[in-house]
Amino acid sequence: LHSASWGSSFKGRSYQYDSQARSYDDYLHKHWDMLMIVAAGNDGRSGSRTLGSPAVAKNVLAVGAGYTSGGFGVDVVVDFSSMGPSPDGRIGPQLVAPGVGIVSSNAGSTCGTLGMSGTSMATPAM
């Protein structure tokens, strides 16, 4: 199992199945016993077809960001969470996990934490 909370941004790039996604697919095809979980990306406000690489790869599990809305307990996908379909029409992301206001370590302090949001915060929850 490998969790990758990083990827390329869709902004300023063409929406495509690129060499990074191909490399992931090739590796995972040869290592069938490995599961790679990747962040879908945070470009959802640009609309559909905003999955970044490697989230467009065929052999990865892409994770979007969600949260529970208000007092009604309704789970929703956050508007910034990148969405599919993939360039070849596959559904993406495949899963959604909490990704808003997640307590994380603060690299700028000795022992501090801060609240962060994004699909990279949601991915480790899988």
mmCIF file with all atom_site columns, C-alpha atoms in Angstrom:
data_model
loop_
_atom_site.group_PDB
_atom_site.id
_atom_site.type_symbol
_atom_site.label_atom_id
_atom_site.label_alt_id
_atom_site.label_comp_id
_atom_site.label_asym_id
_atom_site.label_entity_id
_atom_site.label_seq_id
_atom_site.pdbx_PDB_ins_code
_atom_site.Cartn_x
_atom_site.Cartn_y
_atom_site.Cartn_z
_atom_site.occupancy
_atom_site.B_iso_or_equiv
_atom_site.pdbx_formal_charge
_atom_site.auth_seq_id
_atom_site.auth_comp_id
_atom_site.auth_asym_id
_atom_site.auth_atom_id
_atom_site.pdbx_PDB_model_num
ATOM 1   C CA . LEU A 1 1   ? 0.000   0.000  0.000   1.00 0.00 ? 1   LEU A CA 1
ATOM 2   C CA . HIS A 1 2   ? 1.347   3.419  -0.933  1.00 0.00 ? 2   HIS A CA 1
ATOM 3   C CA . SER A 1 3   ? -0.381  6.737  -0.263  1.00 0.00 ? 3   SER A CA 1
ATOM 4   C CA . ALA A 1 4   ? 0.617   9.657  -2.491  1.00 0.00 ? 4   ALA A CA 1
ATOM 5   C CA . SER A 1 5   ? -0.774  13.005 -1.374  1.00 0.00 ? 5   SER A CA 1
ATOM 6   C CA . TRP A 1 6   ? 0.668   14.897 -4.308  1.00 0.00 ? 6   TRP A CA 1
ATOM 7   C CA . GLY A 1 7   ? 0.207   15.218 -8.026  1.00 0.00 ? 7   GLY A CA 1
ATOM 8   C CA . SER A 1 8   ? 0.209   17.729 -10.816 1.00 0.00 ? 8   SER A CA 1
ATOM 9   C CA . SER A 1 9   ? -2.251  20.571 -11.076 1.00 0.00 ? 9   SER A CA 1
ATOM 10  C CA . PHE A 1 10  ? -4.669  20.687 -13.975 1.00 0.00 ? 10  PHE A CA 1
ATOM 11  C CA . LYS A 1 11  ? -4.333  24.477 -14.266 1.00 0.00 ? 11  LYS A CA 1
ATOM 12  C CA . GLY A 1 12  ? -2.366  25.575 -17.309 1.00 0.00 ? 12  GLY A CA 1
ATOM 13  C CA . ARG A 1 13  ? -1.977  22.012 -18.572 1.00 0.00 ? 13  ARG A CA 1
ATOM 14  C CA . SER A 1 14  ? -3.793  19.948 -21.098 1.00 0.00 ? 14  SER A CA 1
ATOM 15  C CA . TYR A 1 15  ? -6.102  17.306 -19.676 1.00 0.00 ? 15  TYR A CA 1
ATOM 16  C CA . GLN A 1 16  ? -4.396  14.066 -20.674 1.00 0.00 ? 16  GLN A CA 1
ATOM 17  C CA . TYR A 1 17  ? -3.131  10.631 -19.771 1.00 0.00 ? 17  TYR A CA 1
ATOM 18  C CA . ASP A 1 18  ? 0.544   11.603 -19.456 1.00 0.00 ? 18  ASP A CA 1
ATOM 19  C CA . SER A 1 19  ? 3.883   9.831  -19.015 1.00 0.00 ? 19  SER A CA 1
ATOM 20  C CA . GLN A 1 20  ? 3.577   9.948  -15.210 1.00 0.00 ? 20  GLN A CA 1
ATOM 21  C CA . ALA A 1 21  ? 0.214   8.151  -15.311 1.00 0.00 ? 21  ALA A CA 1
ATOM 22  C CA . ARG A 1 22  ? 1.608   5.612  -17.806 1.00 0.00 ? 22  ARG A CA 1
ATOM 23  C CA . SER A 1 23  ? 4.592   4.944  -15.514 1.00 0.00 ? 23  SER A CA 1
ATOM 24  C CA . TYR A 1 24  ? 2.292   4.322  -12.546 1.00 0.00 ? 24  TYR A CA 1
ATOM 25  C CA . ASP A 1 25  ? 0.109   1.979  -14.595 1.00 0.00 ? 25  ASP A CA 1
ATOM 26  C CA . ASP A 1 26  ? 3.109   0.068  -15.904 1.00 0.00 ? 26  ASP A CA 1
ATOM 27  C CA . TYR A 1 27  ? 4.580   -0.365 -12.417 1.00 0.00 ? 27  TYR A CA 1
ATOM 28  C CA . LEU A 1 28  ? 1.276   -1.385 -10.825 1.00 0.00 ? 28  LEU A CA 1
ATOM 29  C CA . HIS A 1 29  ? 0.522   -3.831 -13.649 1.00 0.00 ? 29  HIS A CA 1
ATOM 30  C CA . LYS A 1 30  ? 3.839   -5.572 -12.949 1.00 0.00 ? 30  LYS A CA 1
ATOM 31  C CA . HIS A 1 31  ? 3.317   -5.422 -9.165  1.00 0.00 ? 31  HIS A CA 1
ATOM 32  C CA . TRP A 1 32  ? -0.303  -6.587 -8.924  1.00 0.00 ? 32  TRP A CA 1
ATOM 33  C CA . ASP A 1 33  ? -0.056  -6.962 -5.136  1.00 0.00 ? 33  ASP A CA 1
ATOM 34  C CA . MET A 1 34  ? 0.451   -3.216 -4.589  1.00 0.00 ? 34  MET A CA 1
ATOM 35  C CA . LEU A 1 35  ? -2.283  -0.614 -4.157  1.00 0.00 ? 35  LEU A CA 1
ATOM 36  C CA . MET A 1 36  ? -1.455  3.024  -4.822  1.00 0.00 ? 36  MET A CA 1
ATOM 37  C CA . ILE A 1 37  ? -3.840  5.621  -3.421  1.00 0.00 ? 37  ILE A CA 1
ATOM 38  C CA . VAL A 1 38  ? -3.447  9.124  -4.890  1.00 0.00 ? 38  VAL A CA 1
ATOM 39  C CA . ALA A 1 39  ? -4.969  12.570 -4.372  1.00 0.00 ? 39  ALA A CA 1
ATOM 40  C CA . ALA A 1 40  ? -7.417  13.541 -7.124  1.00 0.00 ? 40  ALA A CA 1
ATOM 41  C CA . GLY A 1 41  ? -6.357  17.214 -7.168  1.00 0.00 ? 41  GLY A CA 1
ATOM 42  C CA . ASN A 1 42  ? -7.840  20.530 -6.070  1.00 0.00 ? 42  ASN A CA 1
ATOM 43  C CA . ASP A 1 43  ? -8.966  22.023 -9.382  1.00 0.00 ? 43  ASP A CA 1
ATOM 44  C CA . GLY A 1 44  ? -12.672 21.178 -9.175  1.00 0.00 ? 44  GLY A CA 1
ATOM 45  C CA . ARG A 1 45  ? -13.718 24.830 -9.304  1.00 0.00 ? 45  ARG A CA 1
ATOM 46  C CA . SER A 1 46  ? -12.549 24.778 -12.933 1.00 0.00 ? 46  SER A CA 1
ATOM 47  C CA . GLY A 1 47  ? -15.322 22.262 -13.701 1.00 0.00 ? 47  GLY A CA 1
ATOM 48  C CA . SER A 1 48  ? -15.407 18.625 -14.699 1.00 0.00 ? 48  SER A CA 1
ATOM 49  C CA . ARG A 1 49  ? -12.463 16.812 -16.320 1.00 0.00 ? 49  ARG A CA 1
ATOM 50  C CA . THR A 1 50  ? -9.997  18.294 -13.844 1.00 0.00 ? 50  THR A CA 1
ATOM 51  C CA . LEU A 1 51  ? -8.303  15.162 -12.503 1.00 0.00 ? 51  LEU A CA 1
ATOM 52  C CA . GLY A 1 52  ? -4.554  15.666 -12.337 1.00 0.00 ? 52  GLY A CA 1
ATOM 53  C CA . SER A 1 53  ? -1.817  13.135 -12.882 1.00 0.00 ? 53  SER A CA 1
ATOM 54  C CA . PRO A 1 54  ? -1.319  10.506 -11.507 1.00 0.00 ? 54  PRO A CA 1
ATOM 55  C CA . ALA A 1 55  ? -5.051  10.437 -10.581 1.00 0.00 ? 55  ALA A CA 1
ATOM 56  C CA . VAL A 1 56  ? -5.920  9.764  -14.245 1.00 0.00 ? 56  VAL A CA 1
ATOM 57  C CA . ALA A 1 57  ? -3.906  6.511  -14.193 1.00 0.00 ? 57  ALA A CA 1
ATOM 58  C CA . LYS A 1 58  ? -5.932  3.327  -14.694 1.00 0.00 ? 58  LYS A CA 1
ATOM 59  C CA . ASN A 1 59  ? -4.417  1.257  -11.884 1.00 0.00 ? 59  ASN A CA 1
ATOM 60  C CA . VAL A 1 60  ? -4.547  3.764  -9.007  1.00 0.00 ? 60  VAL A CA 1
ATOM 61  C CA . LEU A 1 61  ? -7.295  4.615  -6.554  1.00 0.00 ? 61  LEU A CA 1
ATOM 62  C CA . ALA A 1 62  ? -7.983  8.368  -6.763  1.00 0.00 ? 62  ALA A CA 1
ATOM 63  C CA . VAL A 1 63  ? -9.387  10.109 -3.664  1.00 0.00 ? 63  VAL A CA 1
ATOM 64  C CA . GLY A 1 64  ? -11.474 13.273 -3.663  1.00 0.00 ? 64  GLY A CA 1
ATOM 65  C CA . ALA A 1 65  ? -12.239 15.560 -0.709  1.00 0.00 ? 65  ALA A CA 1
ATOM 66  C CA . GLY A 1 66  ? -15.550 15.720 1.091   1.00 0.00 ? 66  GLY A CA 1
ATOM 67  C CA . TYR A 1 67  ? -17.124 17.038 4.282   1.00 0.00 ? 67  TYR A CA 1
ATOM 68  C CA . THR A 1 68  ? -20.298 16.810 6.337   1.00 0.00 ? 68  THR A CA 1
ATOM 69  C CA . SER A 1 69  ? -22.512 19.825 5.685   1.00 0.00 ? 69  SER A CA 1
ATOM 70  C CA . GLY A 1 70  ? -24.238 21.704 8.497   1.00 0.00 ? 70  GLY A CA 1
ATOM 71  C CA . GLY A 1 71  ? -26.384 20.131 11.180  1.00 0.00 ? 71  GLY A CA 1
ATOM 72  C CA . PHE A 1 72  ? -28.134 17.763 8.794   1.00 0.00 ? 72  PHE A CA 1
ATOM 73  C CA . GLY A 1 73  ? -25.259 15.295 8.551   1.00 0.00 ? 73  GLY A CA 1
ATOM 74  C CA . VAL A 1 74  ? -25.261 15.371 4.751   1.00 0.00 ? 74  VAL A CA 1
ATOM 75  C CA . ASP A 1 75  ? -21.993 14.236 3.197   1.00 0.00 ? 75  ASP A CA 1
ATOM 76  C CA . VAL A 1 76  ? -20.955 16.230 0.124   1.00 0.00 ? 76  VAL A CA 1
ATOM 77  C CA . VAL A 1 77  ? -18.010 16.457 -2.245  1.00 0.00 ? 77  VAL A CA 1
ATOM 78  C CA . VAL A 1 78  ? -16.164 19.743 -1.750  1.00 0.00 ? 78  VAL A CA 1
ATOM 79  C CA . ASP A 1 79  ? -16.295 22.142 -4.704  1.00 0.00 ? 79  ASP A CA 1
ATOM 80  C CA . PHE A 1 80  ? -12.489 22.334 -4.997  1.00 0.00 ? 80  PHE A CA 1
ATOM 81  C CA . SER A 1 81  ? -12.110 18.536 -5.301  1.00 0.00 ? 81  SER A CA 1
ATOM 82  C CA . SER A 1 82  ? -11.056 17.608 -8.847  1.00 0.00 ? 82  SER A CA 1
ATOM 83  C CA . MET A 1 83  ? -13.485 15.457 -10.771 1.00 0.00 ? 83  MET A CA 1
ATOM 84  C CA . GLY A 1 84  ? -13.673 13.251 -13.815 1.00 0.00 ? 84  GLY A CA 1
ATOM 85  C CA . PRO A 1 85  ? -14.362 11.652 -15.983 1.00 0.00 ? 85  PRO A CA 1
ATOM 86  C CA . SER A 1 86  ? -10.828 10.634 -16.919 1.00 0.00 ? 86  SER A CA 1
ATOM 87  C CA . PRO A 1 87  ? -9.607  11.361 -20.462 1.00 0.00 ? 87  PRO A CA 1
ATOM 88  C CA . ASP A 1 88  ? -10.802 7.891  -21.548 1.00 0.00 ? 88  ASP A CA 1
ATOM 89  C CA . GLY A 1 89  ? -14.185 8.219  -19.803 1.00 0.00 ? 89  GLY A CA 1
ATOM 90  C CA . ARG A 1 90  ? -13.589 6.413  -16.493 1.00 0.00 ? 90  ARG A CA 1
ATOM 91  C CA . ILE A 1 91  ? -15.249 7.686  -13.307 1.00 0.00 ? 91  ILE A CA 1
ATOM 92  C CA . GLY A 1 92  ? -12.958 9.604  -10.975 1.00 0.00 ? 92  GLY A CA 1
ATOM 93  C CA . PRO A 1 93  ? -12.278 10.046 -8.189  1.00 0.00 ? 93  PRO A CA 1
ATOM 94  C CA . GLN A 1 94  ? -13.242 6.552  -7.074  1.00 0.00 ? 94  GLN A CA 1
ATOM 95  C CA . LEU A 1 95  ? -13.535 7.424  -3.366  1.00 0.00 ? 95  LEU A CA 1
ATOM 96  C CA . VAL A 1 96  ? -14.137 10.543 -1.271  1.00 0.00 ? 96  VAL A CA 1
ATOM 97  C CA . ALA A 1 97  ? -12.826 11.062 2.279   1.00 0.00 ? 97  ALA A CA 1
ATOM 98  C CA . PRO A 1 98  ? -12.912 13.969 4.760   1.00 0.00 ? 98  PRO A CA 1
ATOM 99  C CA . GLY A 1 99  ? -10.729 16.735 3.356   1.00 0.00 ? 99  GLY A CA 1
ATOM 100 C CA . VAL A 1 100 ? -11.765 20.027 4.998   1.00 0.00 ? 100 VAL A CA 1
ATOM 101 C CA . GLY A 1 101 ? -10.202 21.453 8.158   1.00 0.00 ? 101 GLY A CA 1
ATOM 102 C CA . ILE A 1 102 ? -8.023  18.402 8.767   1.00 0.00 ? 102 ILE A CA 1
ATOM 103 C CA . VAL A 1 103 ? -5.561  18.898 11.635  1.00 0.00 ? 103 VAL A CA 1
ATOM 104 C CA . SER A 1 104 ? -2.035  18.515 10.288  1.00 0.00 ? 104 SER A CA 1
ATOM 105 C CA . SER A 1 105 ? 1.470   19.254 11.458  1.00 0.00 ? 105 SER A CA 1
ATOM 106 C CA . ASN A 1 106 ? 2.749   22.775 10.908  1.00 0.00 ? 106 ASN A CA 1
ATOM 107 C CA . ALA A 1 107 ? 6.172   22.623 9.251   1.00 0.00 ? 107 ALA A CA 1
ATOM 108 C CA . GLY A 1 108 ? 6.832   26.214 10.303  1.00 0.00 ? 108 GLY A CA 1
ATOM 109 C CA . SER A 1 109 ? 6.760   25.463 14.027  1.00 0.00 ? 109 SER A CA 1
ATOM 110 C CA . THR A 1 110 ? 8.413   23.107 16.501  1.00 0.00 ? 110 THR A CA 1
ATOM 111 C CA . CYS A 1 111 ? 5.308   21.313 17.769  1.00 0.00 ? 111 CYS A CA 1
ATOM 112 C CA . GLY A 1 112 ? 2.370   23.120 16.211  1.00 0.00 ? 112 GLY A CA 1
ATOM 113 C CA . THR A 1 113 ? -0.579  22.023 14.152  1.00 0.00 ? 113 THR A CA 1
ATOM 114 C CA . LEU A 1 114 ? -2.965  23.764 11.806  1.00 0.00 ? 114 LEU A CA 1
ATOM 115 C CA . GLY A 1 115 ? -6.145  23.007 9.897   1.00 0.00 ? 115 GLY A CA 1
ATOM 116 C CA . MET A 1 116 ? -5.649  22.246 6.215   1.00 0.00 ? 116 MET A CA 1
ATOM 117 C CA . SER A 1 117 ? -7.986  21.321 3.369   1.00 0.00 ? 117 SER A CA 1
ATOM 118 C CA . GLY A 1 118 ? -7.473  19.436 0.129   1.00 0.00 ? 118 GLY A CA 1
ATOM 119 C CA . THR A 1 119 ? -7.467  16.038 -1.492  1.00 0.00 ? 119 THR A CA 1
ATOM 120 C CA . SER A 1 120 ? -3.960  15.514 -0.118  1.00 0.00 ? 120 SER A CA 1
ATOM 121 C CA . MET A 1 121 ? -5.495  15.725 3.365   1.00 0.00 ? 121 MET A CA 1
ATOM 122 C CA . ALA A 1 122 ? -8.224  13.225 2.381   1.00 0.00 ? 122 ALA A CA 1
ATOM 123 C CA . THR A 1 123 ? -5.939  10.624 0.786   1.00 0.00 ? 123 THR A CA 1
ATOM 124 C CA . PRO A 1 124 ? -4.241  9.320  3.988   1.00 0.00 ? 124 PRO A CA 1
ATOM 125 C CA . ALA A 1 125 ? -7.676  8.614  5.491   1.00 0.00 ? 125 ALA A CA 1
ATOM 126 C CA . MET A 1 126 ? -8.103  5.790  3.024   1.00 0.00 ? 126 MET A CA 1
#
